[in-house]
Structures are given as C-alpha cells and as structure tokens.
Amino acid sequence: MNPEMKTKILWDNHYKKEKSKLKYPDENLVRILSSLPNRGKALDFGAGSGRHSVLLKDFGFEVYAADYSEKSIEQIQLLNLDIHTSIVGSPPFRLQSEEFDLIVNWGVLHYNTLEESIKILKEFYRILKPGGILAGTIRSKNDTYLKVKNTEIQIEDLKGGQIFLYSFDELKDLLKDFSYSEFGYSERSPIGKLEERICHWIFKARK
C-alpha cells in the first residue's frame, strides 16, 4: 500500500470516531477573518469535521468544503447547512482558476510530503482570485506531540501516517509565490502532558 492511500485510510478511520468531531473554531482564524474587509467565496480545504466551514458561513462567506476523506465530507453534509462539499484527490484539482476570495487550510498541509505540498500550494495560487487570501497553519519542527519518526506519525490514533514538519525558512519558501505574507506561532501542551509540545506556524498570504 502506498503512503498516500495508507494515510487516507487512517483519516477515514479517524473521522469515524466521536473525538474527531471538533465543534469550536481556532481563535487565530477568528482573528484573521475579523481583519478581512470583504466577504465572498471561500474554500475550506481539508475541512475535517467542518468546524471552520461553519465559521466561514457565520462570517458571511459562500462556503465550499473539500477533503479527501469521505467520512469528513459525510459529517459536513449532516450539518444540513448551505455548504458546497467535494471530495478531492491529488493536484491538479478540478476547480476553476481565480475562483476563490479566500482559502482556509488549517492544520492540514503537513500531512503531505514536501513535494506534494508544493504542488498543492501552486494549485491554491491558481484558484485564488488576484488579491485573494490564503490562511492556514502548519506543524513546526518543534512539535513533539505526534512523535514523528522518519516522516511517519507514531501516536496511536494516526500511527504510520505521513507528515512533514516545517522550519520557518521552509514555510517562507513554500509561500514564495505570494505577494505578501504574515506569520505567527502557536505552542501549547495538552493538559497533564507538560513535557509535550503541539507547535504550529500560522500564516496569512495574499496573492
């Protein structure tokens, strides 16, 4: 079984579990959306349980939710909201050029190889309108929570799934085609596990 198919099966199984159904949005994304002057068409790419699709809807966007996990898309459809859904595979994506005002890619991109992430970013650039915004988070090399070994996750829930952790320079290089980028950083420890670190770069980039 190739690594991409193995990872897809892991995520399908993950979204069958109750704990995958995250309900509350990330406050960092709330701040980013609050700073945007205009609404329009938004793509929640790697939508997961749909928590940020709902947030985008609340902010007045026309929302499209995409994920390569069928179980993820089923969860979003069960919300019975006016959210367009689609299952996506590897790039290129069957989406029109310059279609979206905003793309949200929250905590997703690092679950691909670096080569695949580069291809995905090129597609994001293609489908964003001129002046459109890409907002997202990506795992930092400082992260210890996933117990990564040889680009594979070792924690039980996602054991064997592929991942690539990013340095700040690698993230900046990934976004080099965008005209302007802003960055932040988030680090936290789960309750009862002070020795562990969940670390993400936060970014907002304009085409």
XYZ file of N, CA and C in Angstrom:
621
model
N 0.845 -1.197 0.000
C 0.000 0.000 0.000
C 0.881 1.248 0.000
N 0.604 2.192 -0.919
C 1.430 3.396 -0.969
C 1.106 4.317 0.207
N 2.052 5.213 0.571
C 1.862 6.069 1.752
C 0.611 6.937 1.696
N 0.260 7.447 0.514
C -0.913 8.316 0.398
C -2.202 7.553 0.702
N -2.322 6.329 0.175
C -3.516 5.523 0.436
C -3.587 5.126 1.905
N -2.431 4.788 2.491
C -2.387 4.430 3.911
C -2.864 5.596 4.775
N -2.395 6.804 4.448
C -2.790 7.989 5.208
C -4.280 8.270 5.048
N -4.809 8.088 3.835
C -6.241 8.317 3.604
C -7.087 7.374 4.459
N -6.697 6.106 4.523
C -7.436 5.133 5.333
C -7.390 5.522 6.805
N -6.213 5.973 7.272
C -6.080 6.412 8.660
C -7.040 7.553 8.977
N -7.145 8.532 8.053
C -8.022 9.676 8.294
C -9.496 9.290 8.193
N -9.834 8.384 7.277
C -11.220 7.911 7.221
C -11.610 7.255 8.542
N -10.709 6.452 9.093
C -10.972 5.806 10.381
C -11.037 6.834 11.510
N -10.181 7.854 11.424
C -10.175 8.914 12.437
C -11.526 9.623 12.497
N -12.101 9.905 11.322
C -13.360 10.656 11.283
C -14.586 9.806 11.608
N -14.382 8.523 11.843
C -15.463 7.680 12.352
C -15.609 7.823 13.866
N -14.577 8.395 14.505
C -14.547 8.474 15.964
C -15.171 9.779 16.452
N -15.833 9.699 17.570
C -16.528 10.859 18.125
C -15.571 12.004 18.421
N -14.349 11.683 18.874
C -13.407 12.733 19.258
C -12.932 13.573 18.078
N -13.176 13.086 16.853
C -12.768 13.853 15.671
C -13.709 15.015 15.387
N -14.883 15.002 16.021
C -15.910 15.997 15.706
C -15.674 17.284 16.486
N -14.654 18.022 16.075
C -14.338 19.296 16.721
C -15.435 20.306 16.407
N -15.879 21.025 17.424
C -17.016 21.927 17.251
C -16.628 23.397 17.268
N -15.522 23.721 17.909
C -15.200 25.124 18.130
C -14.046 25.568 17.235
N -14.146 26.746 16.648
C -13.099 27.218 15.737
C -11.847 27.658 16.473
N -10.752 27.696 15.753
C -9.493 28.203 16.292
C -9.578 29.726 16.392
N -9.236 30.262 17.555
C -9.350 31.709 17.760
C -8.437 32.490 16.826
N -7.332 31.894 16.394
C -6.441 32.584 15.458
C -7.117 32.807 14.111
N -7.907 31.843 13.670
C -8.645 32.024 12.419
C -9.750 33.056 12.596
N -10.393 33.062 13.740
C -11.416 34.083 14.012
C -10.811 35.476 13.871
N -9.619 35.664 14.408
C -8.950 36.972 14.315
C -8.629 37.326 12.868
N -8.146 36.343 12.113
C -7.818 36.603 10.711
C -9.073 36.996 9.935
N -10.145 36.247 10.109
C -11.384 36.552 9.386
C -11.941 37.912 9.781
N -11.796 38.259 11.043
C -12.284 39.564 11.512
C -11.521 40.712 10.878
N -10.289 40.443 10.445
C -9.454 41.501 9.857
C -9.699 41.691 8.367
N -10.451 40.785 7.745
C -10.668 40.870 6.303
C -11.814 41.823 5.999
N -11.611 42.779 5.093
C -12.647 43.787 4.827
C -13.803 43.278 3.984
N -13.548 42.227 3.178
C -14.566 41.777 2.235
C -14.925 40.314 2.450
N -16.147 39.962 2.071
C -16.588 38.573 2.053
C -16.692 38.138 0.589
N -16.935 36.879 0.375
C -17.029 36.375 -0.989
C -17.098 34.868 -0.956
N -16.378 34.235 -1.856
C -16.382 32.784 -1.961
C -15.153 32.225 -1.247
N -15.384 31.286 -0.312
C -14.293 30.732 0.495
C -14.233 29.219 0.355
N -13.014 28.701 0.306
C -12.769 27.263 0.254
C -12.112 26.816 1.552
N -12.764 25.902 2.253
C -12.178 25.266 3.436
C -11.564 23.958 2.960
N -10.256 23.976 2.734
C -9.570 22.833 2.121
C -8.947 21.972 3.217
N -9.366 20.703 3.263
C -9.004 19.864 4.397
C -9.937 20.190 5.542
N -11.239 20.165 5.233
C -12.254 20.732 6.134
C -12.481 19.910 7.395
N -12.100 18.638 7.378
C -12.247 17.818 8.580
C -13.691 17.710 9.028
N -13.943 18.039 10.283
C -15.294 17.944 10.848
C -16.191 19.105 10.440
N -15.616 20.108 9.765
C -16.417 21.227 9.275
C -16.514 22.413 10.211
N -15.735 22.406 11.295
C -15.870 23.494 12.274
C -15.552 24.850 11.651
N -14.582 24.907 10.741
C -14.241 26.190 10.137
C -15.124 26.506 8.933
N -15.717 25.483 8.332
C -16.726 25.740 7.300
C -17.911 26.481 7.914
N -18.321 26.042 9.099
C -19.418 26.709 9.814
C -19.020 28.139 10.176
N -17.784 28.311 10.635
C -17.297 29.655 10.978
C -17.328 30.573 9.763
N -16.862 30.081 8.632
C -16.871 30.885 7.409
C -18.297 31.269 7.027
N -19.215 30.338 7.192
C -20.626 30.622 6.918
C -21.131 31.733 7.833
N -20.762 31.655 9.106
C -21.179 32.675 10.075
C -20.622 34.054 9.725
N -19.457 34.084 9.087
C -18.850 35.353 8.687
C -19.412 35.882 7.368
N -20.313 35.136 6.758
C -20.981 35.632 5.563
C -20.387 35.188 4.246
N -19.495 34.209 4.267
C -18.909 33.701 3.028
C -19.821 32.663 2.375
N -19.727 32.565 1.060
C -20.264 31.408 0.343
C -19.215 30.313 0.485
N -19.571 29.197 1.100
C -18.559 28.248 1.566
C -18.533 26.968 0.731
N -17.319 26.592 0.375
C -17.036 25.312 -0.263
C -16.109 24.531 0.662
N -16.492 23.307 1.013
C -15.681 22.465 1.896
C -15.148 21.279 1.100
N -13.841 21.051 1.201
C -13.215 19.961 0.455
C -12.313 19.144 1.376
N -12.317 17.848 1.169
C -11.441 16.962 1.936
C -11.266 15.682 1.131
N -10.157 14.961 1.368
C -10.032 13.694 0.653
C -10.588 12.520 1.445
N -11.106 12.787 2.631
C -11.764 11.767 3.437
C -13.275 11.809 3.208
N -13.825 10.709 2.731
C -15.272 10.640 2.526
C -16.024 10.810 3.843
N -15.475 10.275 4.921
C -16.123 10.385 6.233
C -16.203 11.839 6.689
N -15.171 12.613 6.382
C -15.184 14.043 6.702
C -16.333 14.744 5.983
N -16.445 14.508 4.689
C -17.484 15.163 3.894
C -18.875 14.729 4.355
N -19.022 13.461 4.736
C -20.308 12.986 5.253
C -20.703 13.747 6.516
N -19.733 13.992 7.395
C -20.011 14.751 8.623
C -20.508 16.155 8.307
N -19.864 16.811 7.346
C -20.242 18.179 6.994
C -21.635 18.209 6.364
N -21.924 17.232 5.525
C -23.249 17.179 4.901
C -24.353 16.976 5.937
N -24.039 16.275 7.018
C -25.026 16.044 8.080
C -25.366 17.316 8.856
N -24.539 18.359 8.694
C -24.820 19.627 9.365
C -26.043 20.321 8.773
N -26.406 19.923 7.542
C -27.579 20.481 6.858
C -27.498 21.997 6.713
N -26.307 22.483 6.411
C -26.109 23.902 6.135
C -25.876 24.081 4.642
N -25.994 25.292 4.191
C -25.805 25.581 2.767
C -24.307 25.678 2.476
N -23.639 24.514 2.522
C -22.200 24.438 2.279
C -21.964 23.466 1.129
N -21.287 23.921 0.089
C -20.945 23.054 -1.032
C -19.831 22.101 -0.586
N -19.941 20.826 -0.920
C -18.933 19.859 -0.494
C -18.368 19.089 -1.684
N -17.112 18.698 -1.558
C -16.498 17.877 -2.596
C -15.356 17.061 -2.005
N -15.147 15.886 -2.580
C -14.015 15.041 -2.218
C -12.901 15.317 -3.216
N -11.718 15.607 -2.720
C -10.594 15.944 -3.592
C -9.502 14.890 -3.470
N -8.742 14.743 -4.535
C -7.588 13.858 -4.530
C -6.314 14.662 -4.645
N -5.352 14.113 -5.343
C -4.086 14.813 -5.534
C -4.244 15.913 -6.576
N -3.407 16.962 -6.503
C -3.468 18.016 -7.512
C -3.038 17.468 -8.877
N -3.556 18.104 -9.974
C -4.371 19.322 -10.012
C -5.826 19.057 -9.621
N -6.453 20.092 -9.032
C -7.831 19.979 -8.579
C -8.791 20.444 -9.670
N -9.973 19.857 -9.659
C -10.980 20.243 -10.661
C -11.748 21.468 -10.172
N -11.013 22.555 -10.051
C -11.566 23.836 -9.611
C -11.115 24.910 -10.584
N -11.971 25.885 -10.804
C -11.670 26.923 -11.783
C -10.573 27.858 -11.290
N -9.799 28.367 -12.207
C -8.781 29.361 -11.873
C -9.444 30.645 -11.390
N -8.809 31.304 -10.419
C -9.270 32.587 -9.873
C -10.734 32.520 -9.423
N -11.076 31.451 -8.715
C -12.464 31.238 -8.288
C -12.742 31.742 -6.875
N -11.728 31.716 -5.981
C -11.977 31.958 -4.558
C -11.335 33.249 -4.046
N -12.064 33.911 -3.158
C -11.534 35.092 -2.476
C -10.674 34.693 -1.279
N -10.959 33.522 -0.723
C -10.265 33.062 0.485
C -10.141 31.546 0.458
N -8.961 31.059 0.833
C -8.763 29.625 1.070
C -8.277 29.454 2.500
N -8.942 28.581 3.239
C -8.511 28.224 4.592
C -7.936 26.811 4.548
N -6.717 26.665 5.044
C -6.035 25.366 5.061
C -5.442 25.179 6.458
N -6.297 24.752 7.378
C -5.959 24.812 8.809
C -5.485 23.461 9.338
N -4.194 23.379 9.625
C -3.650 22.170 10.233
C -3.689 20.956 9.325
N -3.427 21.157 8.045
C -3.628 20.091 7.067
C -2.389 19.811 6.217
N -1.749 20.864 5.746
C -0.744 20.732 4.693
C 0.415 19.816 5.083
N 0.766 19.796 6.360
C 1.912 18.993 6.803
C 1.663 17.495 6.712
N 0.436 17.075 6.473
C 0.155 15.646 6.322
C 0.408 15.162 4.894
N 1.184 15.937 4.152
C 1.623 15.576 2.808
C 3.143 15.595 2.767
N 3.705 14.971 1.744
C 5.143 15.118 1.522
C 5.427 16.561 1.129
N 6.668 16.986 1.255
C 7.036 18.340 0.843
C 6.730 18.547 -0.638
N 7.026 17.559 -1.460
C 6.790 17.670 -2.901
C 5.299 17.850 -3.196
N 4.461 17.093 -2.487
C 3.019 17.211 -2.689
C 2.507 18.566 -2.201
N 3.052 19.051 -1.097
C 2.635 20.357 -0.565
C 2.961 21.480 -1.539
N 4.100 21.392 -2.193
C 4.471 22.394 -3.197
C 3.439 22.414 -4.326
N 3.017 21.233 -4.771
C 2.001 21.145 -5.829
C 0.666 21.727 -5.356
N 0.303 21.435 -4.111
C -0.957 21.948 -3.558
C -0.927 23.472 -3.478
N 0.208 24.037 -3.034
C 0.324 25.498 -2.949
C 0.198 26.146 -4.318
N 0.753 25.526 -5.338
C 0.628 26.067 -6.695
C -0.831 26.068 -7.142
N -1.571 25.036 -6.749
C -2.998 24.986 -7.062
C -3.777 26.052 -6.285
N -3.439 26.235 -5.015
C -4.077 27.302 -4.237
C -3.874 28.649 -4.925
N -2.660 28.885 -5.374
C -2.346 30.155 -6.044
C -3.192 30.296 -7.315
N -3.335 29.216 -8.055
C -4.093 29.243 -9.307
C -5.567 29.551 -9.069
N -6.165 28.951 -8.041
C -7.615 29.091 -7.861
C -8.007 30.313 -7.028
N -7.022 30.999 -6.443
C -7.311 32.253 -5.742
C -7.482 33.393 -6.736
N -8.423 34.280 -6.453
C -8.552 35.497 -7.238
C -7.361 36.412 -6.973
N -7.035 37.325 -7.889
C -5.991 38.322 -7.596
C -6.334 39.080 -6.317
N -5.396 39.156 -5.405
C -5.645 39.790 -4.115
C -6.277 38.870 -3.092
N -6.564 37.621 -3.497
C -7.177 36.655 -2.591
C -6.233 36.237 -1.475
N -6.822 35.694 -0.407
C -6.073 35.375 0.811
C -6.033 33.863 1.048
N -4.856 33.377 1.412
C -4.679 32.015 1.909
C -4.340 32.102 3.389
N -5.156 31.464 4.232
C -4.921 31.464 5.677
C -4.770 30.027 6.147
N -3.754 29.785 6.987
C -3.568 28.411 7.426
C -2.602 28.255 8.579
N -2.477 27.013 9.013
C -1.454 26.637 9.985
C -0.744 25.398 9.471
N 0.494 25.235 9.931
C 1.301 24.094 9.513
C 2.207 23.704 10.675
N 2.415 22.420 10.881
C 3.192 21.947 12.036
C 4.653 22.365 11.949
N 5.158 22.803 13.088
C 6.557 23.222 13.203
C 7.449 22.033 13.552
N 8.710 22.142 13.200
C 9.699 21.129 13.567
C 9.858 21.011 15.080
N 9.389 22.014 15.819
C 9.477 21.964 17.282
C 8.430 21.038 17.906
N 7.481 20.577 17.101
C 6.398 19.741 17.621
C 6.934 18.398 18.121
N 6.482 17.994 19.306
C 6.840 16.675 19.841
C 5.618 15.781 20.034
N 4.433 16.330 19.929
C 3.206 15.607 20.265
C 2.966 14.406 19.351
N 3.251 14.552 18.061
C 2.981 13.479 17.102
C 4.065 12.406 17.088
N 5.157 12.652 17.828
C 6.245 11.669 17.970
C 6.714 11.160 16.600
N 7.065 12.107 15.732
C 7.414 11.781 14.350
C 8.744 11.034 14.273
N 8.760 9.993 13.460
C 9.976 9.224 13.196
C 10.029 8.901 11.710
N 11.082 9.386 11.038
C 11.246 9.128 9.602
C 10.002 9.520 8.804
N 9.498 10.713 9.053
C 8.326 11.307 8.386
C 7.036 10.506 8.602
N 6.985 9.686 9.649
C 5.756 8.972 9.985
C 5.307 9.313 11.399
N 3.995 9.460 11.577
C 3.404 9.733 12.885
C 3.434 8.459 13.728
N 3.751 8.621 15.020
C 3.854 7.457 15.894
C 2.743 7.364 16.940
N 1.956 8.434 17.144
C 0.869 8.319 18.123
C -0.179 7.342 17.590
N -0.860 6.662 18.497
C -1.677 5.505 18.134
C -2.780 5.842 17.136
N -3.459 6.959 17.327
C -4.624 7.290 16.510
C -4.293 7.415 15.025
N -3.093 7.933 14.723
C -2.699 8.161 13.328
C -1.386 7.460 12.993
N -1.074 6.405 13.711
C 0.216 5.728 13.582
C 0.469 5.271 12.147
N 1.629 5.661 11.615
C 2.008 5.290 10.261
C 1.634 6.306 9.210
N 0.860 7.319 9.589
C 0.502 8.368 8.635
C 1.703 9.235 8.298
N 1.746 9.734 7.078
C 2.891 10.539 6.670
C 2.748 11.981 7.151
N 3.888 12.623 7.351
C 3.906 14.008 7.823
C 5.246 14.633 7.480
N 5.235 15.954 7.296
C 6.471 16.716 7.111
C 6.382 17.943 8.003
N 7.312 18.067 8.944
C 7.339 19.208 9.856
C 8.213 20.312 9.268
N 7.811 21.574 9.477
C 8.427 22.700 8.776
C 9.236 23.614 9.687
N 10.374 24.028 9.170
C 11.098 25.154 9.765
C 10.464 26.437 9.235
N 10.783 27.563 9.855
C 10.242 28.840 9.393
C 10.719 29.145 7.978
N 11.978 28.868 7.680
C 12.512 29.118 6.337
C 11.811 28.248 5.297
N 11.518 27.013 5.648
C 10.817 26.129 4.704
C 9.402 26.624 4.437
N 8.744 27.140 5.456
C 7.405 27.698 5.263
C 7.457 28.928 4.367
N 8.399 29.818 4.628
C 8.521 31.023 3.793
C 8.792 30.651 2.341
N 9.607 29.638 2.125
C 9.901 29.197 0.763
C 8.656 28.618 0.095
N 7.825 27.941 0.874
C 6.594 27.361 0.354
C 5.641 28.444 -0.157
N 5.685 29.624 0.473
C 4.771 30.719 0.139
C 5.424 31.791 -0.732
N 6.542 31.472 -1.336
C 7.338 32.492 -2.029
C 6.631 33.119 -3.231
N 5.656 32.433 -3.823
C 4.963 32.985 -4.990
C 3.939 34.057 -4.621
N 3.570 34.120 -3.350
C 2.574 35.098 -2.920
C 3.216 36.472 -2.757
N 2.416 37.515 -2.978
C 2.967 38.875 -2.975
C 3.290 39.367 -1.572
N 2.584 38.824 -0.568
C 2.762 39.317 0.802
C 2.347 38.228 1.776
N 3.118 38.049 2.844
C 2.787 37.038 3.848
C 3.009 37.577 5.249
N 2.174 37.148 6.185
C 2.341 37.441 7.607
C 2.378 36.119 8.365
N 3.119 36.102 9.483
C 3.320 34.845 10.193
C 3.099 35.000 11.692
N 2.682 33.911 12.302
C 2.588 33.818 13.756
C 3.021 32.430 14.178
N 2.982 32.185 15.476
C 3.442 30.894 16.001
C 2.615 30.531 17.225
N 2.241 29.272 17.317
C 1.446 28.783 18.444
C 2.102 27.536 19.024
N 2.247 27.525 20.346
C 2.804 26.353 21.031
C 2.004 26.107 22.301
N 1.582 24.875 22.512
C 0.829 24.549 23.722
C 1.130 23.122 24.152
N 0.825 22.835 25.399
C 0.972 21.485 25.945
C -0.403 20.963 26.340
N -0.729 19.712 25.992
C -2.008 19.141 26.423
C -2.057 19.046 27.947
N -3.243 19.131 28.501
C -3.396 19.037 29.943
C -2.847 17.692 30.430
N -2.027 17.746 31.460
C -1.427 16.539 32.008
C -0.211 16.040 31.267
N 0.207 16.771 30.203
C 1.364 16.339 29.411
C 2.285 17.531 29.157
N 2.771 18.123 30.228
C 3.593 19.326 30.116
C 4.872 19.104 29.326
N 5.311 17.861 29.247
C 6.558 17.576 28.537
C 6.371 17.555 27.020
N 5.128 17.598 26.550
C 4.863 17.532 25.117
C 4.509 18.909 24.563
N 4.788 19.109 23.281
C 4.541 20.387 22.623
C 3.770 20.171 21.323
N 2.664 20.903 21.189
C 1.926 20.962 19.927
C 2.251 22.311 19.305
N 2.960 22.313 18.201
C 3.543 23.554 17.656
C 3.111 23.785 16.210
N 2.583 24.963 15.943
C 2.136 25.327 14.599
C 2.656 26.707 14.197
N 3.052 26.834 12.945
C 3.197 28.144 12.316
C 1.812 28.576 11.854
N 1.518 29.855 11.967
C 0.267 30.438 11.481
C 0.632 31.397 10.350
N -0.123 31.371 9.269
C 0.234 32.260 8.154
C -0.999 32.822 7.455
N -0.814 34.005 6.912
C -1.801 34.654 6.045
C -1.042 35.209 4.856
N -1.398 34.758 3.657
C -0.670 35.163 2.451
C -1.642 35.724 1.422
N -1.203 36.761 0.729
C -2.037 37.391 -0.299
C -1.461 37.114 -1.684
N -2.336 36.749 -2.609
C -1.900 36.519 -3.991
C -1.558 37.842 -4.659
